[in-house]
């Protein structure tokens, strides 16, 4: 079984509305799909062997005037299906009440981490507005998920997601677990460098598919990196993530299985690292 640490619940029927979806479609940059009932969602998750999914909202209050799923919507989904979902919170660091919004999400909504998108939310991880958010994550032992590398969303300059632009924030907050999503593609080796330097730094494998999932994952694990780098040096810092609904989780699982990893490495990638990152289940 696997834990998917990068899921956007945009197509879940329980939170779907025409107005919200029009905003999500525009800001997430996706064609019309869904909505999906939970029996459909769970059937696809079960087919791929996905035990739990980490749901990531996104607060775009100051940049776009709305949310791509709210903290309350995510908390409601988790409350209904606690065995299948883990909920993160988001907050726009540029809003003046950001610390209060985040602490409320941690304390009252039970959010298990903080979802950020520097390119889409237009901030640098080293900005002064980030310091109180790091302090809250450390206080409540909550990890961060930071969108890194290429962003598919419109109006999201890639420079904000370069791993070297995020390094100082990771370096100066060693007690906060920070995952840079998508292997920070195309900066895979820079991502590797950060993980080698900082044990609190993680990534997940929903990198860009220029070819089939099998071809792209094979390139990621055997060409962009040395073929033994993951097993020898990065075993405890790479997690499974799909970036659903942009990519299908079961296809990525199939691509990982095609790598022929030893059982211990596969289990660590698909499950154990996520449990460590989340602080235990």
XYZ file of C-alpha atoms in Angstrom:
281
model
C 0.000 0.000 0.000
C 1.063 3.614 -0.550
C 0.556 7.093 0.876
C 0.151 9.792 -1.770
C 1.468 13.073 -0.343
C 0.387 15.344 -3.210
C -3.335 15.358 -3.999
C -5.554 18.292 -4.955
C -9.225 17.475 -4.178
C -10.638 19.586 -6.992
C -12.960 16.958 -8.443
C -14.559 15.673 -5.249
C -18.304 16.019 -5.576
C -18.858 16.902 -1.919
C -17.082 20.264 -2.340
C -17.972 20.887 -5.983
C -19.878 23.955 -7.147
C -20.016 25.595 -10.553
C -18.627 28.897 -9.265
C -15.814 27.296 -7.302
C -14.873 25.017 -10.142
C -14.719 27.902 -12.621
C -12.173 29.554 -10.305
C -10.248 26.304 -9.779
C -10.221 25.564 -13.504
C -8.815 29.015 -14.280
C -6.236 29.154 -11.488
C -5.152 25.498 -11.473
C -4.904 25.434 -15.272
C -6.861 22.306 -16.082
C -9.616 21.258 -18.454
C -13.059 20.303 -17.216
C -13.258 16.920 -15.528
C -15.477 15.415 -12.868
C -16.998 15.843 -10.408
C -16.399 12.417 -8.859
C -18.377 10.567 -6.212
C -16.322 8.996 -3.455
C -17.048 5.493 -4.708
C -15.249 6.504 -7.914
C -12.405 8.127 -5.974
C -11.910 5.100 -3.748
C -12.161 2.640 -6.638
C -9.256 4.382 -8.368
C -7.243 4.620 -5.158
C -7.813 0.948 -4.394
C -6.819 -0.024 -7.926
C -3.498 1.756 -7.431
C -2.962 0.486 -3.893
C -3.227 3.966 -2.369
C -4.075 3.631 1.316
C -4.152 7.337 2.168
C -4.026 10.620 0.279
C -2.732 13.930 1.612
C -5.127 16.669 0.485
C -3.595 20.058 -0.326
C -5.704 23.236 -0.401
C -4.281 26.520 -1.679
C -5.017 30.025 -0.377
C -4.792 32.604 -3.176
C -6.436 35.442 -1.268
C -4.060 38.252 -2.252
C -3.102 37.058 -5.732
C -6.387 35.784 -7.162
C -9.077 36.513 -4.583
C -10.011 32.959 -3.701
C -9.006 29.422 -2.779
C -8.305 26.219 -4.669
C -10.209 24.218 -2.029
C -10.399 25.781 1.426
C -9.008 24.569 4.735
C -12.558 23.966 5.932
C -13.461 21.923 2.854
C -10.413 19.719 3.283
C -11.120 19.285 6.998
C -14.671 18.236 6.161
C -13.480 15.564 3.738
C -11.027 14.214 6.305
C -13.742 14.172 8.973
C -15.975 12.098 6.695
C -13.233 9.665 5.632
C -10.432 9.721 8.223
C -9.137 6.308 7.161
C -8.471 7.485 3.600
C -7.403 11.120 3.826
C -4.940 13.370 5.651
C -5.637 17.092 5.463
C -3.152 19.927 5.161
C -3.942 23.622 5.500
C -2.885 26.490 3.300
C -2.436 30.163 4.008
C -1.419 33.039 1.786
C 1.741 34.352 3.504
C 1.017 37.846 2.191
C -2.291 38.225 4.037
C -1.928 40.133 7.323
C -3.779 37.486 9.345
C -1.767 34.553 7.968
C -0.447 33.333 11.355
C -3.923 33.399 12.889
C -5.423 31.509 9.939
C -2.721 28.850 10.118
C -2.922 28.372 13.890
C -6.698 28.039 13.637
C -6.254 25.349 10.983
C -3.775 23.429 13.135
C -5.722 23.720 16.403
C -9.386 23.791 15.367
C -9.402 21.962 12.021
C -6.747 19.380 12.815
C -4.596 20.170 9.779
C -1.508 17.971 9.637
C 0.737 20.321 7.659
C 1.046 23.507 5.608
C 0.677 23.654 1.819
C 2.443 26.526 0.044
C 3.018 27.522 -3.575
C 5.628 30.309 -3.777
C 5.181 30.849 -7.526
C 1.404 30.999 -7.451
C 1.218 32.921 -4.168
C 4.095 35.229 -5.220
C 6.452 35.131 -2.266
C 9.960 33.962 -1.442
C 10.426 31.348 1.254
C 12.913 33.718 2.944
C 10.461 36.638 3.146
C 9.842 38.044 6.624
C 6.185 37.022 6.430
C 7.280 33.368 6.445
C 8.984 33.473 9.844
C 5.819 33.243 11.984
C 4.586 30.394 9.778
C 7.805 28.466 10.325
C 7.473 29.116 14.056
C 3.953 27.681 14.076
C 5.012 24.619 12.095
C 7.787 23.997 14.600
C 5.504 24.646 17.595
C 2.891 22.137 16.418
C 5.343 19.752 14.727
C 3.699 20.185 11.330
C 5.583 19.729 8.032
C 5.445 21.953 4.968
C 4.666 20.960 1.390
C 6.194 23.564 -0.939
C 5.480 23.506 -4.659
C 8.875 23.555 -6.392
C 10.330 23.439 -9.862
C 8.059 23.837 -12.856
C 4.577 24.983 -11.936
C 1.791 23.977 -14.291
C -0.506 26.703 -13.002
C -0.903 29.947 -14.983
C 0.533 33.177 -13.565
C 3.161 31.298 -11.564
C 6.743 32.389 -12.379
C 9.065 29.417 -12.015
C 11.851 31.436 -10.359
C 10.027 31.290 -7.009
C 10.191 27.496 -7.044
C 13.890 27.066 -7.757
C 15.358 24.860 -5.007
C 18.283 27.234 -4.486
C 15.787 30.010 -3.719
C 14.378 27.813 -0.947
C 17.660 26.507 0.508
C 18.204 29.236 3.096
C 14.719 28.747 4.542
C 15.382 25.016 4.951
C 18.848 25.654 6.381
C 17.666 28.138 9.003
C 14.723 25.998 10.172
C 16.266 22.559 10.770
C 13.402 21.460 13.028
C 10.734 21.880 10.340
C 10.302 19.095 7.782
C 10.014 20.639 4.319
C 9.058 18.733 1.179
C 9.799 20.364 -2.172
C 7.329 18.837 -4.597
C 7.869 17.284 -8.035
C 11.563 16.555 -7.378
C 11.898 20.297 -8.163
C 11.999 19.312 -11.844
C 13.903 20.318 -13.955
C 16.389 20.977 -11.118
C 16.673 17.355 -10.019
C 20.355 17.452 -9.076
C 19.912 20.667 -7.130
C 17.107 18.886 -5.279
C 19.431 15.971 -4.571
C 22.038 18.396 -3.261
C 19.566 19.894 -0.790
C 18.566 16.479 0.528
C 22.202 15.511 0.984
C 22.854 18.694 2.976
C 19.656 18.926 5.014
C 18.023 15.916 6.683
C 14.807 17.921 7.172
C 14.437 18.258 3.383
C 12.218 15.859 1.419
C 10.822 15.547 -2.083
C 8.189 13.488 -3.894
C 8.196 11.878 -7.304
C 5.406 13.569 -9.269
C 7.921 15.060 -11.686
C 6.952 16.185 -15.165
C 5.937 13.471 -17.626
C 7.350 14.349 -21.037
C 6.965 10.724 -22.086
C 4.944 7.903 -20.558
C 4.990 7.637 -16.747
C 7.244 4.581 -17.033
C 9.726 6.371 -19.275
C 9.710 9.538 -17.185
C 10.137 7.789 -13.828
C 12.872 5.590 -15.273
C 14.716 8.677 -16.479
C 14.274 10.380 -13.098
C 15.669 7.452 -11.108
C 18.380 6.237 -13.507
C 19.531 9.214 -15.621
C 18.657 12.482 -13.875
C 20.089 10.735 -10.813
C 22.613 7.935 -10.663
C 20.871 4.567 -10.752
C 21.776 3.802 -7.106
C 21.511 7.284 -5.625
C 18.037 6.746 -4.200
C 18.860 3.460 -2.482
C 22.312 4.483 -1.261
C 21.956 8.135 -0.280
C 18.347 9.361 -0.477
C 16.384 6.368 0.777
C 14.655 8.197 3.624
C 13.837 11.506 1.912
C 11.907 10.643 -1.263
C 8.148 10.067 -1.003
C 5.363 9.009 -3.318
C 3.256 11.834 -4.737
C 1.020 11.938 -7.796
C -0.149 15.556 -8.197
C -3.676 14.227 -8.723
C -5.818 15.211 -10.629
C -3.160 16.388 -13.058
C -1.639 12.896 -13.100
C -3.154 9.533 -12.189
C -1.722 7.892 -9.094
C -2.130 4.316 -10.309
C -0.054 5.080 -13.413
C 2.757 6.442 -11.264
C 2.636 3.378 -8.997
C 2.946 1.196 -12.088
C 5.936 3.235 -13.245
C 7.661 2.881 -9.868
C 7.061 -0.867 -9.884
C 8.751 -1.020 -13.289
C 11.976 0.223 -11.668
C 12.394 -3.149 -9.979
C 13.341 -1.681 -6.606
C 14.071 -4.088 -3.744
C 11.072 -4.580 -1.468
C 12.584 -2.505 1.353
C 13.262 0.434 -0.987
C 9.789 0.280 -2.534
C 8.093 0.208 0.879
C 10.231 3.084 2.125
C 9.425 5.190 -0.927
C 5.707 4.433 -0.984
C 4.869 4.449 2.727
C 7.548 4.719 5.428
C 8.976 8.088 4.419
C 5.529 9.677 4.341
C 4.815 8.400 7.842
C 8.064 9.940 9.078
C 7.377 13.214 7.255
C 3.837 13.429 8.639
C 5.047 12.737 12.150
C 3.466 9.285 12.443
C -0.063 8.060 11.905
